[in-house]
mmCIF file of C-alpha atoms in Angstrom:
data_model
loop_
_atom_site.group_PDB
_atom_site.id
_atom_site.type_symbol
_atom_site.label_atom_id
_atom_site.label_comp_id
_atom_site.label_asym_id
_atom_site.label_seq_id
_atom_site.Cartn_x
_atom_site.Cartn_y
_atom_site.Cartn_z
ATOM 1 C CA ALA A 1 -42.986 -129.949 67.850
ATOM 2 C CA GLN A 2 -45.318 -130.273 64.915
ATOM 3 C CA SER A 3 -44.418 -129.935 61.249
ATOM 4 C CA VAL A 4 -45.911 -130.226 57.777
ATOM 5 C CA ALA A 5 -44.224 -131.129 54.514
ATOM 6 C CA GLN A 6 -45.599 -130.377 51.086
ATOM 7 C CA PRO A 7 -43.068 -132.107 48.850
ATOM 8 C CA GLU A 8 -44.157 -130.463 45.598
ATOM 9 C CA ASP A 9 -43.708 -126.726 45.080
ATOM 10 C CA GLN A 10 -45.654 -126.920 41.825
ATOM 11 C CA VAL A 11 -48.322 -129.252 40.449
ATOM 12 C CA ASN A 12 -49.598 -128.972 36.900
ATOM 13 C CA VAL A 13 -52.692 -130.801 35.699
ATOM 14 C CA ALA A 14 -54.914 -130.617 32.631
ATOM 15 C CA GLU A 15 -58.472 -129.394 33.056
ATOM 16 C CA GLY A 16 -60.844 -132.295 33.603
ATOM 17 C CA ASN A 17 -58.137 -134.578 34.956
ATOM 18 C CA PRO A 18 -57.972 -135.648 38.595
ATOM 19 C CA LEU A 19 -55.602 -133.724 40.838
ATOM 20 C CA THR A 20 -53.664 -134.604 43.969
ATOM 21 C CA VAL A 21 -51.704 -132.252 46.196
ATOM 22 C CA LYS A 22 -49.556 -134.098 48.715
ATOM 23 C CA CYS A 23 -49.083 -133.406 52.414
ATOM 24 C CA THR A 24 -47.352 -135.294 55.217
ATOM 25 C CA TYR A 25 -47.236 -134.262 58.838
ATOM 26 C CA SER A 26 -45.490 -134.887 62.119
ATOM 27 C CA VAL A 27 -47.201 -134.273 65.444
ATOM 28 C CA SER A 28 -47.390 -135.677 68.942
ATOM 29 C CA GLY A 29 -50.767 -137.202 69.591
ATOM 30 C CA ASN A 30 -53.831 -137.096 67.387
ATOM 31 C CA PRO A 31 -53.651 -134.509 64.620
ATOM 32 C CA TYR A 32 -56.154 -131.995 63.422
ATOM 33 C CA LEU A 33 -55.497 -131.491 59.716
ATOM 34 C CA PHE A 34 -56.561 -128.719 57.376
ATOM 35 C CA TRP A 35 -56.345 -127.536 53.804
ATOM 36 C CA TYR A 36 -56.506 -123.884 52.890
ATOM 37 C CA VAL A 37 -56.365 -122.185 49.492
ATOM 38 C CA GLN A 38 -54.869 -118.785 48.743
ATOM 39 C CA TYR A 39 -55.512 -116.732 45.646
ATOM 40 C CA PRO A 40 -53.082 -113.941 44.647
ATOM 41 C CA ASN A 41 -52.978 -111.067 47.122
ATOM 42 C CA ARG A 42 -55.671 -112.678 49.229
ATOM 43 C CA GLY A 43 -55.961 -114.316 52.622
ATOM 44 C CA LEU A 44 -56.470 -118.015 53.227
ATOM 45 C CA GLN A 45 -59.778 -119.688 52.472
ATOM 46 C CA PHE A 46 -60.745 -122.778 54.467
ATOM 47 C CA LEU A 47 -61.340 -125.854 52.294
ATOM 48 C CA LEU A 48 -61.717 -128.787 54.656
ATOM 49 C CA LYS A 49 -60.589 -130.350 57.907
ATOM 50 C CA TYR A 50 -60.053 -133.720 59.539
ATOM 51 C CA ILE A 51 -60.646 -133.937 63.269
ATOM 52 C CA THR A 52 -61.835 -137.497 63.800
ATOM 53 C CA GLY A 53 -64.035 -140.100 62.156
ATOM 54 C CA ASP A 54 -64.137 -141.070 58.486
ATOM 55 C CA ASN A 55 -60.712 -140.928 56.863
ATOM 56 C CA LEU A 56 -62.163 -139.389 53.700
ATOM 57 C CA VAL A 57 -63.166 -135.804 54.269
ATOM 58 C CA LYS A 58 -65.227 -133.787 51.805
ATOM 59 C CA GLY A 59 -64.894 -130.026 51.593
ATOM 60 C CA SER A 60 -65.692 -126.974 49.540
ATOM 61 C CA TYR A 61 -65.648 -126.724 45.731
ATOM 62 C CA GLY A 62 -65.575 -130.498 45.211
ATOM 63 C CA PHE A 63 -62.306 -131.061 47.056
ATOM 64 C CA GLU A 64 -61.708 -134.000 49.352
ATOM 65 C CA ALA A 65 -58.791 -135.269 51.393
ATOM 66 C CA GLU A 66 -57.797 -138.659 52.712
ATOM 67 C CA PHE A 67 -56.289 -139.075 56.154
ATOM 68 C CA ASN A 68 -53.797 -141.930 56.376
ATOM 69 C CA LYS A 69 -52.499 -142.412 59.889
ATOM 70 C CA SER A 70 -49.907 -145.073 59.064
ATOM 71 C CA GLN A 71 -48.346 -142.897 56.373
ATOM 72 C CA THR A 72 -48.960 -139.656 58.308
ATOM 73 C CA SER A 73 -50.418 -138.151 55.162
ATOM 74 C CA PHE A 74 -53.372 -135.961 54.281
ATOM 75 C CA HIS A 75 -53.432 -135.585 50.503
ATOM 76 C CA LEU A 76 -55.866 -133.207 48.837
ATOM 77 C CA LYS A 77 -57.776 -134.550 45.847
ATOM 78 C CA LYS A 78 -60.364 -133.550 43.279
ATOM 79 C CA PRO A 79 -61.814 -135.879 40.640
ATOM 80 C CA SER A 80 -61.969 -133.284 37.862
ATOM 81 C CA ALA A 81 -59.837 -130.133 37.942
ATOM 82 C CA LEU A 82 -61.050 -126.719 36.807
ATOM 83 C CA VAL A 83 -58.932 -123.828 35.544
ATOM 84 C CA SER A 84 -60.402 -121.784 38.408
ATOM 85 C CA ASP A 85 -58.773 -124.218 40.881
ATOM 86 C CA SER A 86 -55.389 -122.702 40.015
ATOM 87 C CA ALA A 87 -54.083 -121.230 43.265
ATOM 88 C CA LEU A 88 -51.673 -121.781 46.156
ATOM 89 C CA TYR A 89 -52.663 -124.592 48.498
ATOM 90 C CA PHE A 90 -51.532 -124.949 52.100
ATOM 91 C CA CYS A 91 -51.751 -127.952 54.360
ATOM 92 C CA ALA A 92 -51.782 -127.261 58.110
ATOM 93 C CA VAL A 93 -51.724 -129.293 61.308
ATOM 94 C CA SER A 94 -52.719 -128.653 64.874
ATOM 95 C CA ALA A 95 -52.773 -130.902 67.916
ATOM 96 C CA LEU A 96 -53.712 -131.042 71.546
ATOM 97 C CA SER A 97 -49.992 -131.042 72.269
ATOM 98 C CA SER A 98 -49.680 -127.572 70.794
ATOM 99 C CA GLY A 99 -51.564 -126.259 73.771
ATOM 100 C CA SER A 100 -55.035 -124.917 74.212
ATOM 101 C CA ALA A 101 -54.399 -122.327 71.530
ATOM 102 C CA ARG A 102 -54.389 -125.042 68.865
ATOM 103 C CA GLN A 103 -51.921 -123.036 66.806
ATOM 104 C CA LEU A 104 -51.711 -124.029 63.176
ATOM 105 C CA THR A 105 -48.418 -125.079 61.625
ATOM 106 C CA PHE A 106 -48.410 -124.688 57.860
ATOM 107 C CA GLY A 107 -46.509 -126.302 55.058
ATOM 108 C CA SER A 108 -44.638 -124.218 52.515
ATOM 109 C CA GLY A 109 -47.453 -124.393 49.986
ATOM 110 C CA THR A 110 -48.033 -126.012 46.599
ATOM 111 C CA GLN A 111 -48.829 -123.931 43.551
ATOM 112 C CA LEU A 112 -51.504 -125.718 41.533
ATOM 113 C CA THR A 113 -51.859 -124.795 37.888
ATOM 114 C CA VAL A 114 -54.728 -126.257 35.889
ATOM 115 C CA LEU A 115 -54.065 -126.008 32.170
ATOM 116 C CA PRO A 116 -56.995 -125.498 29.784
ATOM 117 C CA ASP B 12 -72.600 -112.934 58.146
ATOM 118 C CA ALA B 13 -69.474 -110.786 58.193
ATOM 119 C CA GLY B 14 -66.227 -112.649 57.914
ATOM 120 C CA VAL B 15 -62.895 -111.658 59.393
ATOM 121 C CA THR B 16 -61.925 -108.114 58.452
ATOM 122 C CA GLN B 17 -58.519 -106.460 58.632
ATOM 123 C CA SER B 18 -57.243 -102.929 58.199
ATOM 124 C CA PRO B 19 -55.422 -101.414 56.518
ATOM 125 C CA THR B 20 -55.027 -103.537 53.400
ATOM 126 C CA HIS B 21 -51.604 -102.160 52.588
ATOM 127 C CA LEU B 22 -49.016 -100.223 54.549
ATOM 128 C CA ILE B 23 -45.570 -98.805 53.830
ATOM 129 C CA LYS B 24 -43.217 -97.956 56.693
ATOM 130 C CA THR B 25 -39.526 -97.235 57.128
ATOM 131 C CA ARG B 26 -37.048 -99.067 59.332
ATOM 132 C CA GLY B 27 -37.337 -98.187 63.009
ATOM 133 C CA GLN B 28 -40.950 -97.086 62.819
ATOM 134 C CA GLN B 29 -43.859 -98.656 64.631
ATOM 135 C CA VAL B 30 -47.024 -100.080 63.088
ATOM 136 C CA THR B 31 -50.471 -101.118 64.312
ATOM 137 C CA LEU B 32 -52.641 -103.568 62.410
ATOM 138 C CA ARG B 33 -56.292 -104.209 63.231
ATOM 139 C CA CYS B 34 -58.592 -107.204 63.045
ATOM 140 C CA SER B 35 -62.294 -107.796 63.632
ATOM 141 C CA PRO B 36 -63.217 -111.455 64.090
ATOM 142 C CA LYS B 37 -66.001 -113.336 62.394
ATOM 143 C CA SER B 38 -69.363 -112.774 64.040
ATOM 144 C CA GLY B 39 -69.705 -114.980 67.114
ATOM 145 C CA HIS B 40 -65.978 -115.741 67.390
ATOM 146 C CA ASP B 41 -64.077 -114.795 70.534
ATOM 147 C CA THR B 42 -60.525 -115.899 69.768
ATOM 148 C CA VAL B 43 -58.054 -114.128 67.495
ATOM 149 C CA SER B 44 -54.741 -115.468 66.208
ATOM 150 C CA TRP B 45 -52.126 -113.581 64.219
ATOM 151 C CA TYR B 46 -49.830 -115.052 61.586
ATOM 152 C CA GLN B 47 -46.974 -113.665 59.514
ATOM 153 C CA GLN B 48 -46.620 -114.862 55.929
ATOM 154 C CA ALA B 49 -43.346 -113.911 54.273
ATOM 155 C CA LEU B 50 -43.174 -113.985 50.501
ATOM 156 C CA GLY B 51 -43.101 -117.539 49.181
ATOM 157 C CA GLN B 52 -43.651 -119.138 52.578
ATOM 158 C CA GLY B 53 -46.467 -120.536 54.633
ATOM 159 C CA PRO B 54 -47.949 -118.508 57.483
ATOM 160 C CA GLN B 55 -46.176 -118.609 60.854
ATOM 161 C CA PHE B 56 -48.001 -118.293 64.161
ATOM 162 C CA ILE B 57 -47.268 -115.096 66.105
ATOM 163 C CA PHE B 58 -49.699 -115.281 69.018
ATOM 164 C CA GLN B 59 -53.290 -115.858 70.076
ATOM 165 C CA TYR B 60 -55.651 -113.802 72.199
ATOM 166 C CA TYR B 61 -58.812 -114.661 74.015
ATOM 167 C CA GLU B 62 -60.456 -113.182 77.082
ATOM 168 C CA GLU B 63 -58.286 -110.129 76.364
ATOM 169 C CA GLU B 64 -55.062 -111.958 77.193
ATOM 170 C CA GLU B 65 -52.215 -113.392 75.162
ATOM 171 C CA ARG B 66 -52.589 -117.151 75.592
ATOM 172 C CA GLN B 67 -49.852 -118.593 73.424
ATOM 173 C CA ARG B 68 -46.949 -117.160 71.499
ATOM 174 C CA GLY B 69 -44.866 -118.381 68.613
ATOM 175 C CA ASN B 70 -41.179 -117.757 68.017
ATOM 176 C CA PHE B 71 -41.376 -113.986 67.571
ATOM 177 C CA PRO B 72 -39.462 -111.282 69.463
ATOM 178 C CA ASP B 73 -40.990 -108.935 71.999
ATOM 179 C CA ARG B 74 -41.138 -106.244 69.316
ATOM 180 C CA PHE B 75 -44.361 -107.981 68.332
ATOM 181 C CA SER B 76 -47.162 -107.296 70.772
ATOM 182 C CA GLY B 77 -50.908 -107.346 70.698
ATOM 183 C CA HIS B 78 -54.119 -106.497 72.372
ATOM 184 C CA GLN B 79 -57.676 -107.777 72.410
ATOM 185 C CA PHE B 80 -60.625 -105.546 73.199
ATOM 186 C CA PRO B 81 -63.869 -106.430 74.990
ATOM 187 C CA ASN B 82 -65.650 -106.697 71.617
ATOM 188 C CA TYR B 83 -63.080 -109.395 70.646
ATOM 189 C CA SER B 84 -61.358 -107.244 68.028
ATOM 190 C CA SER B 85 -57.593 -107.235 68.141
ATOM 191 C CA GLU B 86 -54.503 -105.215 67.281
ATOM 192 C CA LEU B 87 -51.031 -106.331 66.328
ATOM 193 C CA ASN B 88 -48.240 -103.870 67.096
ATOM 194 C CA VAL B 89 -44.725 -104.118 65.763
ATOM 195 C CA ASN B 90 -42.025 -101.788 67.117
ATOM 196 C CA ALA B 91 -38.623 -100.913 65.687
ATOM 197 C CA LEU B 92 -39.497 -102.267 62.254
ATOM 198 C CA LEU B 93 -36.877 -104.214 60.331
ATOM 199 C CA LEU B 94 -36.723 -104.879 56.615
ATOM 200 C CA GLY B 95 -37.417 -108.528 57.409
ATOM 201 C CA ASP B 96 -40.789 -107.619 58.894
ATOM 202 C CA SER B 97 -42.109 -107.046 55.384
ATOM 203 C CA ALA B 98 -44.827 -109.656 54.969
ATOM 204 C CA LEU B 99 -48.529 -110.361 54.754
ATOM 205 C CA TYR B 100 -50.012 -110.303 58.255
ATOM 206 C CA LEU B 101 -53.019 -112.540 58.630
ATOM 207 C CA CYS B 102 -55.604 -112.515 61.349
ATOM 208 C CA ALA B 103 -57.659 -115.621 62.057
ATOM 209 C CA SER B 104 -60.651 -116.018 64.331
ATOM 210 C CA SER B 105 -62.186 -119.047 65.987
ATOM 211 C CA LEU B 106 -64.564 -120.137 68.717
ATOM 212 C CA ALA B 107 -63.263 -120.971 72.182
ATOM 213 C CA GLY B 108 -64.445 -124.558 71.941
ATOM 214 C CA GLN B 109 -63.106 -125.038 68.402
ATOM 215 C CA ARG B 110 -59.860 -123.107 68.324
ATOM 216 C CA GLU B 111 -58.343 -125.509 65.831
ATOM 217 C CA THR B 112 -60.760 -124.334 63.134
ATOM 218 C CA GLN B 113 -59.571 -120.886 62.192
ATOM 219 C CA TYR B 114 -61.024 -118.535 59.588
ATOM 220 C CA PHE B 115 -58.679 -116.030 58.036
ATOM 221 C CA GLY B 116 -59.060 -112.436 56.988
ATOM 222 C CA PRO B 117 -57.664 -110.976 53.753
ATOM 223 C CA GLY B 118 -54.489 -109.808 55.452
ATOM 224 C CA THR B 119 -52.488 -106.602 55.676
ATOM 225 C CA ARG B 120 -49.528 -106.282 53.337
ATOM 226 C CA LEU B 121 -46.694 -104.497 55.173
ATOM 227 C CA LEU B 122 -43.676 -103.182 53.299
ATOM 228 C CA VAL B 123 -40.736 -101.887 55.316
ATOM 229 C CA LEU B 124 -38.265 -99.708 53.398
#
C-alpha cells in the first residue's frame, strides 16, 4: 500500500520569505511524486512532478521540490512567497506497484497562508 | 486547448436518490479517473476507465459505478445516496502511456440532504 503524510495542516509565511511545505511518502518500488494546488471551490492544479532523474524538480509559478530517497521526502519550496500563493497544497504519490492505473494517493493537504 | 471539464458544477440530492456526474477529458487524453474529496480531506481514488472498461477500483462500494464512451468522456453514477456521499467529485484525465500524470477538472460539488 502507498501513503503520503503532510505533517503540517497549516503553514504561515511572510510575503517575500522562502516557503517550505513538507511531504513524506511510503511506497513499494520507485515512486512517482506530485504536488497539486487547490484554490477555494476549485479543482486541483498540477504544479510539478518527479518521475526520475534530477532530485530537484522545477514546476509552475516558481515552485520547486526536492526528492530525497533516503528520507522518503518530497518537500515543496519557493524562494520568495507571494500573497497569491495562499492556497491548499496536496502532495501525491503513485507507483508501478499500484497497478497500471497509476492511481494517485494524496496527503491530507497543507493550508499555506502568505501574510502581506 | 480545452482542459478537463465536468458537469454539473453543483448538485443537491436527497438520501436514496441516484446521481450522474459527467466528465470530458483534456484533448488528446484517453484515460479518465474519478476521485472523491470530502470536506477537509485529500482526494480518494474511486476508479479509472480506459478503452471503455473499468481498469482499477479503489475502496468504494458497488453503489459507485461508471462508464466511458467511445469519445473518452466518462460518467460517474452513485445509487442509493447517503449523507456521507456529500463531497467534491473530481475527474482527472491522462494519456495511456503516462497515466501517473493526471490533470484535474474543476469538480462537481454534491450535497446530499
